[in-house]
Tab-separated table of C-alpha atoms (C1' of nucleotides) in Angstrom:
chain	number	residue	atom	x	y	z
A	1	UNK	CA	-0.169	80.008	2.896
A	2	UNK	CA	-0.966	76.403	2.277
A	3	UNK	CA	0.202	75.411	5.742
A	4	UNK	CA	-3.233	75.541	7.311
A	5	UNK	CA	-4.627	73.297	4.611
A	6	UNK	CA	-1.679	70.996	4.775
A	7	UNK	CA	-2.101	70.590	8.488
A	8	UNK	CA	-5.762	69.821	8.021
A	9	UNK	CA	-4.923	67.396	5.302
A	10	UNK	CA	-2.264	65.632	7.352
A	11	UNK	CA	-4.620	65.370	10.322
A	12	UNK	CA	-7.385	63.864	8.249
A	13	UNK	CA	-4.948	61.490	6.636
A	14	UNK	CA	-3.857	60.393	10.068
A	15	UNK	CA	-7.442	59.909	11.169
A	16	UNK	CA	-8.232	57.796	8.117
A	17	UNK	CA	-5.191	55.651	8.825
A	18	UNK	CA	-6.125	55.166	12.456
A	19	UNK	CA	-9.763	54.347	11.775
A	20	UNK	CA	-9.014	52.062	8.849
A	21	UNK	CA	-6.365	50.088	10.690
A	22	UNK	CA	-8.746	49.505	13.553
A	23	UNK	CA	-11.348	48.176	11.167
A	24	UNK	CA	-8.763	46.042	9.378
A	25	UNK	CA	-7.657	44.412	12.602
A	26	UNK	CA	-11.267	43.862	13.657
A	27	UNK	CA	-12.716	42.481	10.453
A	28	UNK	CA	-9.734	41.628	8.313
A	29	UNK	CA	-8.344	43.596	5.404
A	30	UNK	CA	-10.321	42.081	2.558
A	31	UNK	CA	-13.585	42.054	4.492
A	32	UNK	CA	-13.340	45.793	5.131
A	33	UNK	CA	-14.638	47.916	2.274
A	34	UNK	CA	-13.599	51.425	1.427
A	35	UNK	CA	-17.189	52.511	1.945
A	36	UNK	CA	-17.064	51.335	5.533
A	37	UNK	CA	-13.829	53.198	6.175
A	38	UNK	CA	-15.162	56.371	4.604
A	39	UNK	CA	-18.375	56.163	6.567
A	40	UNK	CA	-16.518	55.542	9.819
A	41	UNK	CA	-14.322	58.568	9.227
A	42	UNK	CA	-17.226	60.669	8.054
A	43	UNK	CA	-16.037	61.419	4.549
A	44	UNK	CA	-17.193	60.331	1.144
A	45	UNK	CA	-15.831	57.327	-0.615
A	46	UNK	CA	-14.453	59.618	-3.295
A	47	UNK	CA	-12.517	61.676	-0.780
A	48	UNK	CA	-10.893	58.560	0.611
A	49	UNK	CA	-9.303	57.976	-2.764
A	50	UNK	CA	-8.085	61.564	-2.777
A	51	UNK	CA	-6.023	60.786	0.303
A	52	UNK	CA	-4.961	57.251	-0.563
A	53	UNK	CA	-4.526	55.903	-4.047
A	54	UNK	CA	-5.468	52.381	-3.013
A	55	UNK	CA	-6.881	50.650	0.033
A	56	UNK	CA	-3.534	48.957	0.509
A	57	UNK	CA	-1.718	52.271	0.849
A	58	UNK	CA	-3.465	52.919	4.149
A	59	UNK	CA	-1.706	49.921	5.629
A	60	UNK	CA	1.617	50.335	3.914
A	61	UNK	CA	1.995	53.955	4.896
A	62	UNK	CA	4.788	56.122	3.633
A	63	UNK	CA	7.121	53.443	2.340
A	64	UNK	CA	8.534	55.716	-0.338
A	65	UNK	CA	9.343	58.379	2.233
A	66	UNK	CA	11.165	55.788	4.276
A	67	UNK	CA	13.099	54.717	1.210
A	68	UNK	CA	14.208	58.293	0.710
A	69	UNK	CA	15.241	58.569	4.354
A	70	UNK	CA	17.276	55.400	4.025
A	71	UNK	CA	18.854	56.726	0.838
A	72	UNK	CA	19.905	59.904	2.635
A	73	UNK	CA	21.375	57.896	5.497
A	74	UNK	CA	23.231	55.713	3.030
A	75	UNK	CA	24.645	58.689	1.173
A	76	UNK	CA	25.919	60.054	4.479
A	77	UNK	CA	28.087	57.007	5.061
A	78	UNK	CA	31.816	57.172	4.253
A	79	UNK	CA	32.480	56.468	0.590
A	80	UNK	CA	35.021	53.746	1.312
A	81	UNK	CA	32.720	51.752	3.540
A	82	UNK	CA	31.673	48.446	1.985
A	83	UNK	CA	28.051	48.170	0.809
A	84	UNK	CA	26.921	45.687	3.469
A	85	UNK	CA	28.197	47.685	6.395
A	86	UNK	CA	26.988	50.934	4.888
A	87	UNK	CA	23.486	49.566	4.284
A	88	UNK	CA	23.260	47.982	7.705
A	89	UNK	CA	24.360	51.132	9.479
A	90	UNK	CA	22.155	53.336	7.329
A	91	UNK	CA	19.140	51.201	8.119
A	92	UNK	CA	19.872	51.366	11.835
A	93	UNK	CA	20.374	55.123	11.606
A	94	UNK	CA	17.074	55.680	9.865
A	95	UNK	CA	15.334	53.045	11.915
A	96	UNK	CA	13.633	55.422	14.315
A	97	UNK	CA	11.758	56.949	11.446
A	98	UNK	CA	11.737	53.758	9.419
A	99	UNK	CA	10.350	51.246	11.862
A	100	UNK	CA	7.830	53.386	13.688
A	101	UNK	CA	4.885	51.450	12.440
A	102	UNK	CA	6.559	48.097	12.917
A	103	UNK	CA	6.754	48.830	16.602
A	104	UNK	CA	3.323	50.409	16.640
A	105	UNK	CA	1.442	47.327	15.704
A	106	UNK	CA	2.322	43.709	15.458
A	107	UNK	CA	-1.092	42.950	14.020
A	108	UNK	CA	-0.432	45.205	11.039
A	109	UNK	CA	2.848	43.467	10.239
A	110	UNK	CA	1.143	40.101	10.483
A	111	UNK	CA	-1.616	41.330	8.208
A	112	UNK	CA	0.926	42.494	5.654
A	113	UNK	CA	2.414	39.042	5.724
A	114	UNK	CA	-0.836	37.119	5.437
A	115	UNK	CA	-2.820	39.216	2.969
A	116	UNK	CA	-1.876	38.591	-0.668
A	117	UNK	CA	-2.892	41.988	-1.999
A	118	UNK	CA	-0.866	43.705	0.717
A	119	UNK	CA	2.162	41.563	0.063
A	120	UNK	CA	1.851	42.379	-3.603
A	121	UNK	CA	1.710	46.124	-2.990
A	122	UNK	CA	4.610	45.908	-0.606
A	123	UNK	CA	6.783	44.292	-3.233
A	124	UNK	CA	5.642	46.923	-5.655
A	125	UNK	CA	6.954	49.623	-3.329
A	126	UNK	CA	10.048	47.556	-2.690
A	127	UNK	CA	10.753	48.064	-6.367
A	128	UNK	CA	11.085	51.756	-5.618
A	129	UNK	CA	13.511	51.029	-2.804
A	130	UNK	CA	15.696	49.095	-5.235
A	131	UNK	CA	15.646	51.871	-7.785
A	132	UNK	CA	16.649	54.443	-5.187
A	133	UNK	CA	19.308	52.389	-3.438
A	134	UNK	CA	20.956	50.566	-6.330
A	135	UNK	CA	22.753	53.580	-7.864
A	136	UNK	CA	24.018	54.596	-4.424
A	137	UNK	CA	25.316	51.110	-3.738
A	138	UNK	CA	26.860	50.881	-7.187
A	139	UNK	CA	29.265	53.654	-6.207
A	140	UNK	CA	30.628	51.368	-3.535
A	141	UNK	CA	31.220	48.411	-5.860
A	142	UNK	CA	34.834	48.284	-6.956
A	143	UNK	CA	34.976	45.225	-9.158
A	144	UNK	CA	32.810	43.460	-11.708
A	145	UNK	CA	29.628	44.837	-13.224
A	146	UNK	CA	28.708	47.506	-10.681
A	147	UNK	CA	25.081	47.802	-11.762
A	148	UNK	CA	24.333	44.095	-11.642
A	149	UNK	CA	26.262	43.597	-8.434
A	150	UNK	CA	24.628	46.554	-6.747
A	151	UNK	CA	21.190	45.328	-7.735
A	152	UNK	CA	22.025	41.939	-6.274
A	153	UNK	CA	23.290	43.342	-2.989
A	154	UNK	CA	20.278	45.624	-2.585
A	155	UNK	CA	17.814	42.850	-3.401
A	156	UNK	CA	19.547	40.488	-1.004
A	157	UNK	CA	19.610	43.025	1.810
A	158	UNK	CA	15.934	43.849	1.349
A	159	UNK	CA	15.119	40.151	1.310
A	160	UNK	CA	16.989	39.713	4.567
A	161	UNK	CA	15.045	42.588	6.096
A	162	UNK	CA	11.861	40.871	5.019
A	163	UNK	CA	12.946	37.592	6.558
A	164	UNK	CA	13.867	39.307	9.793
A	165	UNK	CA	10.549	41.102	9.827
A	166	UNK	CA	8.662	37.866	9.241
A	167	UNK	CA	10.499	36.021	11.986
A	168	UNK	CA	9.932	38.943	14.313
A	169	UNK	CA	6.214	38.987	13.583
A	170	UNK	CA	5.928	35.258	13.954
A	171	UNK	CA	7.693	35.353	17.307
A	172	UNK	CA	5.098	37.775	18.572
A	173	UNK	CA	7.589	40.621	18.696
A	174	UNK	CA	10.045	38.897	21.007
A	175	UNK	CA	12.729	38.006	18.446
A	176	UNK	CA	15.724	40.302	18.046
A	177	UNK	CA	15.076	41.600	14.572
A	178	UNK	CA	18.637	42.828	14.025
A	179	UNK	CA	20.103	39.501	15.116
A	180	UNK	CA	17.894	37.636	12.678
A	181	UNK	CA	18.928	40.034	9.936
A	182	UNK	CA	22.601	39.407	10.716
A	183	UNK	CA	21.999	35.672	10.679
A	184	UNK	CA	20.304	35.914	7.275
A	185	UNK	CA	23.136	37.993	5.843
A	186	UNK	CA	25.660	35.562	7.278
A	187	UNK	CA	24.037	32.801	5.240
A	188	UNK	CA	24.873	34.697	2.051
A	189	UNK	CA	28.454	35.465	2.911
A	190	UNK	CA	29.408	32.109	4.459
B	1	UNK	CA	-12.246	8.437	-18.586
B	2	UNK	CA	-11.501	12.102	-18.108
B	3	UNK	CA	-8.679	12.093	-20.633
B	4	UNK	CA	-10.806	13.290	-23.533
B	5	UNK	CA	-12.100	16.182	-21.490
B	6	UNK	CA	-8.688	16.982	-20.149
B	7	UNK	CA	-7.269	17.143	-23.631
B	8	UNK	CA	-10.056	19.443	-24.722
B	9	UNK	CA	-9.516	21.558	-21.684
B	10	UNK	CA	-5.779	21.787	-22.232
B	11	UNK	CA	-6.280	22.707	-25.874
B	12	UNK	CA	-8.701	25.498	-25.042
B	13	UNK	CA	-6.435	26.738	-22.320
B	14	UNK	CA	-3.628	26.895	-24.837
B	15	UNK	CA	-5.806	28.764	-27.299
B	16	UNK	CA	-6.815	31.298	-24.685
B	17	UNK	CA	-3.179	31.830	-23.800
B	18	UNK	CA	-2.172	32.300	-27.410
B	19	UNK	CA	-4.992	34.697	-28.263
B	20	UNK	CA	-4.663	36.707	-25.079
B	21	UNK	CA	-0.922	37.143	-25.406
B	22	UNK	CA	-1.347	38.401	-28.939
B	23	UNK	CA	-3.852	40.962	-27.751
B	24	UNK	CA	-1.631	41.945	-24.845
B	25	UNK	CA	1.326	42.591	-27.104
B	26	UNK	CA	-0.873	44.533	-29.536
B	27	UNK	CA	-2.784	46.725	-27.130
B	28	UNK	CA	-0.944	46.401	-23.846
B	29	UNK	CA	-1.920	44.352	-20.840
B	30	UNK	CA	-4.049	46.862	-18.984
B	31	UNK	CA	-5.809	48.094	-22.093
B	32	UNK	CA	-6.961	44.590	-22.969
B	33	UNK	CA	-10.129	43.548	-21.166
B	34	UNK	CA	-11.185	40.031	-20.309
B	35	UNK	CA	-14.297	40.552	-22.410
B	36	UNK	CA	-12.153	41.188	-25.466
B	37	UNK	CA	-10.126	38.055	-24.856
B	38	UNK	CA	-13.222	35.936	-24.327
B	39	UNK	CA	-14.861	37.319	-27.430
B	40	UNK	CA	-11.720	36.736	-29.506
B	41	UNK	CA	-11.535	33.122	-28.344
B	42	UNK	CA	-15.270	32.626	-28.751
B	43	UNK	CA	-16.125	31.794	-25.163
B	44	UNK	CA	-18.022	33.617	-22.479
B	45	UNK	CA	-16.389	35.909	-20.022
B	46	UNK	CA	-17.500	33.531	-17.280
B	47	UNK	CA	-15.729	30.587	-18.902
B	48	UNK	CA	-12.504	32.529	-19.143
B	49	UNK	CA	-12.409	32.719	-15.379
B	50	UNK	CA	-12.963	28.973	-15.199
B	51	UNK	CA	-9.691	28.480	-17.045
B	52	UNK	CA	-7.687	31.276	-15.439
B	53	UNK	CA	-8.242	32.648	-11.991
B	54	UNK	CA	-7.020	36.087	-12.945
B	55	UNK	CA	-6.109	37.960	-16.091
B	56	UNK	CA	-2.504	37.971	-14.924
B	57	UNK	CA	-2.351	34.186	-14.806
B	58	UNK	CA	-2.616	34.030	-18.590
B	59	UNK	CA	0.715	35.803	-18.853
B	60	UNK	CA	2.442	34.172	-15.931
B	61	UNK	CA	1.615	30.656	-17.019
B	62	UNK	CA	2.383	27.653	-14.900
B	63	UNK	CA	4.824	29.176	-12.459
B	64	UNK	CA	3.838	26.818	-9.682
B	65	UNK	CA	4.438	23.815	-11.899
B	66	UNK	CA	7.888	25.153	-12.670
B	67	UNK	CA	8.557	25.590	-8.980
B	68	UNK	CA	7.695	21.961	-8.410
B	69	UNK	CA	9.961	20.897	-11.265
B	70	UNK	CA	12.789	22.901	-9.762
B	71	UNK	CA	12.115	21.361	-6.368
B	72	UNK	CA	12.361	17.883	-7.872
B	73	UNK	CA	15.625	18.756	-9.587
B	74	UNK	CA	16.962	20.167	-6.350
B	75	UNK	CA	16.010	17.084	-4.379
B	76	UNK	CA	17.855	14.965	-6.939
B	77	UNK	CA	21.134	16.714	-6.201
B	78	UNK	CA	23.685	15.039	-3.895
B	79	UNK	CA	22.932	15.762	-0.257
B	80	UNK	CA	26.424	17.029	0.488
B	81	UNK	CA	26.404	19.591	-2.312
B	82	UNK	CA	26.350	23.154	-1.018
B	83	UNK	CA	23.074	25.091	-1.508
B	84	UNK	CA	24.404	27.519	-4.109
B	85	UNK	CA	25.802	24.871	-6.394
B	86	UNK	CA	22.793	22.640	-5.898
B	87	UNK	CA	20.362	25.433	-6.723
B	88	UNK	CA	22.318	26.610	-9.722
B	89	UNK	CA	22.598	23.128	-11.163
B	90	UNK	CA	18.982	22.307	-10.420
B	91	UNK	CA	17.852	25.463	-12.213
B	92	UNK	CA	19.943	24.605	-15.231
B	93	UNK	CA	18.641	21.038	-15.204
B	94	UNK	CA	15.025	22.134	-15.113
B	95	UNK	CA	15.624	25.037	-17.428
B	96	UNK	CA	14.254	23.388	-20.547
B	97	UNK	CA	10.874	23.043	-18.899
B	98	UNK	CA	11.353	26.126	-16.784
B	99	UNK	CA	12.280	28.740	-19.325
B	100	UNK	CA	10.147	27.697	-22.252
B	101	UNK	CA	8.135	30.892	-22.190
B	102	UNK	CA	11.173	33.035	-21.601
B	103	UNK	CA	12.497	31.861	-24.904
B	104	UNK	CA	9.114	32.029	-26.564
B	105	UNK	CA	8.608	35.721	-26.243
B	106	UNK	CA	10.809	38.603	-25.296
B	107	UNK	CA	7.798	40.892	-25.388
B	108	UNK	CA	6.067	38.902	-22.668
B	109	UNK	CA	9.080	39.141	-20.367
B	110	UNK	CA	9.289	42.866	-20.972
B	111	UNK	CA	5.594	43.197	-20.258
B	112	UNK	CA	6.018	41.326	-16.989
B	113	UNK	CA	8.715	43.765	-16.043
B	114	UNK	CA	6.841	46.923	-16.981
B	115	UNK	CA	3.307	46.147	-15.842
B	116	UNK	CA	2.781	46.681	-12.106
B	117	UNK	CA	-0.056	44.216	-11.693
B	118	UNK	CA	1.954	41.525	-13.429
B	119	UNK	CA	5.020	42.212	-11.333
B	120	UNK	CA	2.854	41.981	-8.242
B	121	UNK	CA	1.401	38.630	-9.252
B	122	UNK	CA	4.817	37.334	-10.131
B	123	UNK	CA	6.122	38.109	-6.675
B	124	UNK	CA	3.039	36.492	-5.245
B	125	UNK	CA	3.910	33.277	-7.046
B	126	UNK	CA	7.534	33.728	-6.084
B	127	UNK	CA	6.313	33.365	-2.526
B	128	UNK	CA	5.304	29.824	-3.417
B	129	UNK	CA	8.739	29.159	-4.824
B	130	UNK	CA	10.276	30.193	-1.516
B	131	UNK	CA	7.944	27.992	0.470
B	132	UNK	CA	8.748	24.981	-1.685
B	133	UNK	CA	12.498	25.493	-1.895
B	134	UNK	CA	13.355	26.725	1.591
B	135	UNK	CA	12.827	23.411	3.442
B	136	UNK	CA	14.865	21.595	0.794
B	137	UNK	CA	17.682	24.096	1.091
B	138	UNK	CA	17.523	23.989	4.881
B	139	UNK	CA	18.673	20.372	4.772
B	140	UNK	CA	21.880	21.572	3.186
B	141	UNK	CA	22.642	24.193	5.827
B	142	UNK	CA	25.084	22.860	8.370
B	143	UNK	CA	25.567	25.781	10.730
B	144	UNK	CA	23.521	28.570	12.229
B	145	UNK	CA	19.745	28.841	12.096
B	146	UNK	CA	18.943	26.597	9.150
B	147	UNK	CA	15.468	27.993	8.509
B	148	UNK	CA	16.530	31.612	8.479
B	149	UNK	CA	19.639	30.906	6.467
B	150	UNK	CA	17.798	28.774	3.956
B	151	UNK	CA	15.172	31.464	3.486
B	152	UNK	CA	17.930	34.003	2.893
B	153	UNK	CA	19.731	31.846	0.344
B	154	UNK	CA	16.539	31.072	-1.551
B	155	UNK	CA	15.419	34.693	-1.590
B	156	UNK	CA	18.852	35.819	-2.756
B	157	UNK	CA	19.019	33.223	-5.519
B	158	UNK	CA	15.553	34.109	-6.770
B	159	UNK	CA	16.473	37.787	-6.698
B	160	UNK	CA	19.551	37.022	-8.779
B	161	UNK	CA	17.414	35.122	-11.281
B	162	UNK	CA	15.167	38.161	-11.504
B	163	UNK	CA	18.097	40.464	-12.081
B	164	UNK	CA	19.470	38.194	-14.775
B	165	UNK	CA	16.079	37.993	-16.411
B	166	UNK	CA	15.722	41.781	-16.355
B	167	UNK	CA	19.139	42.344	-17.864
B	168	UNK	CA	18.411	39.703	-20.464
B	169	UNK	CA	15.132	41.351	-21.421
B	170	UNK	CA	16.675	44.793	-21.514
B	171	UNK	CA	19.461	43.575	-23.772
B	172	UNK	CA	16.907	42.380	-26.266
B	173	UNK	CA	17.738	38.757	-25.579
B	174	UNK	CA	21.416	39.013	-26.434
B	175	UNK	CA	22.821	38.948	-22.898
B	176	UNK	CA	24.055	35.655	-21.456
B	177	UNK	CA	21.495	35.118	-18.738
B	178	UNK	CA	23.575	32.556	-16.860
B	179	UNK	CA	26.628	34.797	-16.878
B	180	UNK	CA	24.619	37.675	-15.447
B	181	UNK	CA	23.247	35.365	-12.783
B	182	UNK	CA	26.755	34.275	-11.827
B	183	UNK	CA	27.871	37.879	-11.681
B	184	UNK	CA	24.973	38.737	-9.384
B	185	UNK	CA	25.704	35.810	-7.092
B	186	UNK	CA	29.374	36.752	-7.039
B	187	UNK	CA	28.388	40.131	-5.619
B	188	UNK	CA	26.858	38.417	-2.606
B	189	UNK	CA	29.734	36.082	-1.882
B	190	UNK	CA	32.602	38.488	-2.581
C	1	DT	C1'	-32.676	3.034	-28.331
C	2	DG	C1'	-33.669	5.833	-24.554
C	3	DC	C1'	-32.775	7.488	-19.920
C	4	DC	C1'	-29.847	9.103	-16.188
C	5	DT	C1'	-25.954	11.328	-14.435
C	6	DA	C1'	-22.005	14.136	-14.345
C	7	DC	C1'	-19.785	17.936	-16.098
C	8	DT	C1'	-19.435	22.060	-18.755
C	9	DT	C1'	-21.148	26.328	-20.498
C	10	DG	C1'	-23.391	30.769	-20.790
C	11	DG	C1'	-26.072	34.290	-18.953
C	12	DC	C1'	-27.402	37.058	-15.221
C	13	DA	C1'	-26.917	39.636	-11.200
C	14	DC	C1'	-23.954	41.299	-7.995
C	15	DC	C1'	-19.857	43.258	-5.340
C	16	DG	C1'	-15.910	46.086	-4.711
C	17	DA	C1'	-11.953	48.926	-6.317
C	18	DG	C1'	-10.826	52.782	-8.838
C	19	DT	C1'	-11.711	57.014	-12.119
C	20	DG	C1'	-13.704	61.075	-14.554
C	21	DA	C1'	-16.878	64.875	-14.547
C	22	DC	C1'	-19.706	68.202	-12.500
C	23	DA	C1'	-21.750	71.137	-9.031
C	24	DG	C1'	-21.621	73.361	-4.628
C	25	DG	C1'	-19.292	75.150	-0.650
C	26	DT	C1'	-15.553	77.440	1.883
C	27	DA	C1'	-11.334	79.943	2.907
C	28	DG	C1'	-8.151	83.460	1.641
C	29	DG	C1'	-6.677	87.691	-1.378
C	30	DC	C1'	-7.979	92.112	-3.305
D	1	DG	C1'	-18.104	92.199	-0.468
D	2	DC	C1'	-16.400	89.950	-4.609
D	3	DC	C1'	-13.238	86.716	-6.963
D	4	DT	C1'	-10.480	82.931	-7.178
D	5	DA	C1'	-8.701	78.590	-5.758
D	6	DC	C1'	-9.274	74.470	-3.701
D	7	DC	C1'	-11.689	70.961	-1.489
D	8	DT	C1'	-15.711	68.018	-1.108
D	9	DG	C1'	-19.671	65.072	-2.288
D	10	DT	C1'	-22.506	62.930	-5.762
D	11	DC	C1'	-23.247	60.468	-9.808
D	12	DA	C1'	-22.116	57.540	-13.422
D	13	DC	C1'	-19.081	54.411	-15.343
D	14	DT	C1'	-15.390	50.711	-16.246
D	15	DC	C1'	-13.427	46.523	-15.140
D	16	DG	C1'	-12.012	42.363	-12.509
D	17	DG	C1'	-13.928	38.719	-10.111
D	18	DT	C1'	-17.757	35.542	-8.003
D	19	DG	C1'	-22.178	33.031	-6.977
D	20	DC	C1'	-26.177	31.106	-8.921
D	21	DC	C1'	-29.067	28.835	-11.998
D	22	DA	C1'	-30.758	26.947	-16.287
D	23	DA	C1'	-29.544	24.686	-20.542
D	24	DG	C1'	-26.749	21.625	-23.173
D	25	DT	C1'	-23.734	17.633	-24.064
D	26	DA	C1'	-21.100	13.360	-23.554
D	27	DG	C1'	-20.766	8.893	-21.603
D	28	DG	C1'	-22.695	4.801	-18.842
D	29	DC	C1'	-26.326	1.628	-18.226
D	30	DA	C1'	-30.601	-0.917	-18.814
DNA sequence: TGCCTACTTGGCACCGAGTGACAGGTAGGC
DNA sequence: GCCTACCTGTCACTCGGTGCCAAGTAGGCA
């Protein structure tokens, strides 16, 4: 019966996230130390690292889980659908669970864009997205080198998502993120 | 007359690079400490950080300089050339100065691919590439939102270069890197 | 020749992220 | 009521990176 513990663990994890993000927005990401976060939450510094591998992970959240959700949504698409349509639809389908935190805080998205160490970690996790999505996309490539082409399509789509996210953050949340994404993709496909 | 000093400085910088890369290949990047590098070169740990801002920079080399070279080559292309052709040609033109280290060591490229902290730094520098190239590419975009479209094209092209580089490294240096790049780009433009 | 100045270097102390090891406490099973 | 996990805090340590200061060295100038 690990459920009780798991619940406790999830709750504490949530509390760390909430407290840390508040501090980050107040003082800036780099200026906030793990000690301060731990103290604010009321746990030891060591325990913080038992819940989050790095300070960056608190901001980035469950990116790998969202990659898996997107992968499931992509796999659920008809096999004869072209990669671009399939990826776009899959992202929209899994958006409710995928973009929760994007909606939750504009400041966080801006911070991810402006803080080098966060950007770096984000790209590191993006690597995982590519690894998960590329084989699924490869099944939808009918001509040429499927692996190379799939990798290119996935990388391009993720880049377009990034661009859309950046424009959205820069607009203060007013820009239509899907429209910007479509515009970015249009640039690639004439 | 700073030339004498500059020469000295450049020579030492080269020596640090050479020594460090040898150690990296021998022991692995993470397992090699800055102290070991400094001691092997015969300088203090503090001086090392006066020549390289981070340990990663020793491996990555002058990526920003290469970005500037590529930007110059791109600007030299005819104004009416489409972005894809212009970028491809510009990369080939600046390749001799751009890909010196790629040719120099397959092990280094592999290390960049397999070491998380190096990958992260590389993407960080890639950000600079985007910032430099996007405005130049935007001038070649005739329809739609030029900024967004230029950002998308640049990001896609850089992603394709990455893919080609990865395939090249994985093949042990036998793959035709330009052919892989063309294949990747073909995936985006049908 | 001798001084002055600018620049470099090394050493020291320090900070912050992240890790391993150990001891103590607490909840659940028997 | 004990035993067994598991979680937690504490301590010590490594390593990357930075600020500061004193010492040294090369070149310019009188």
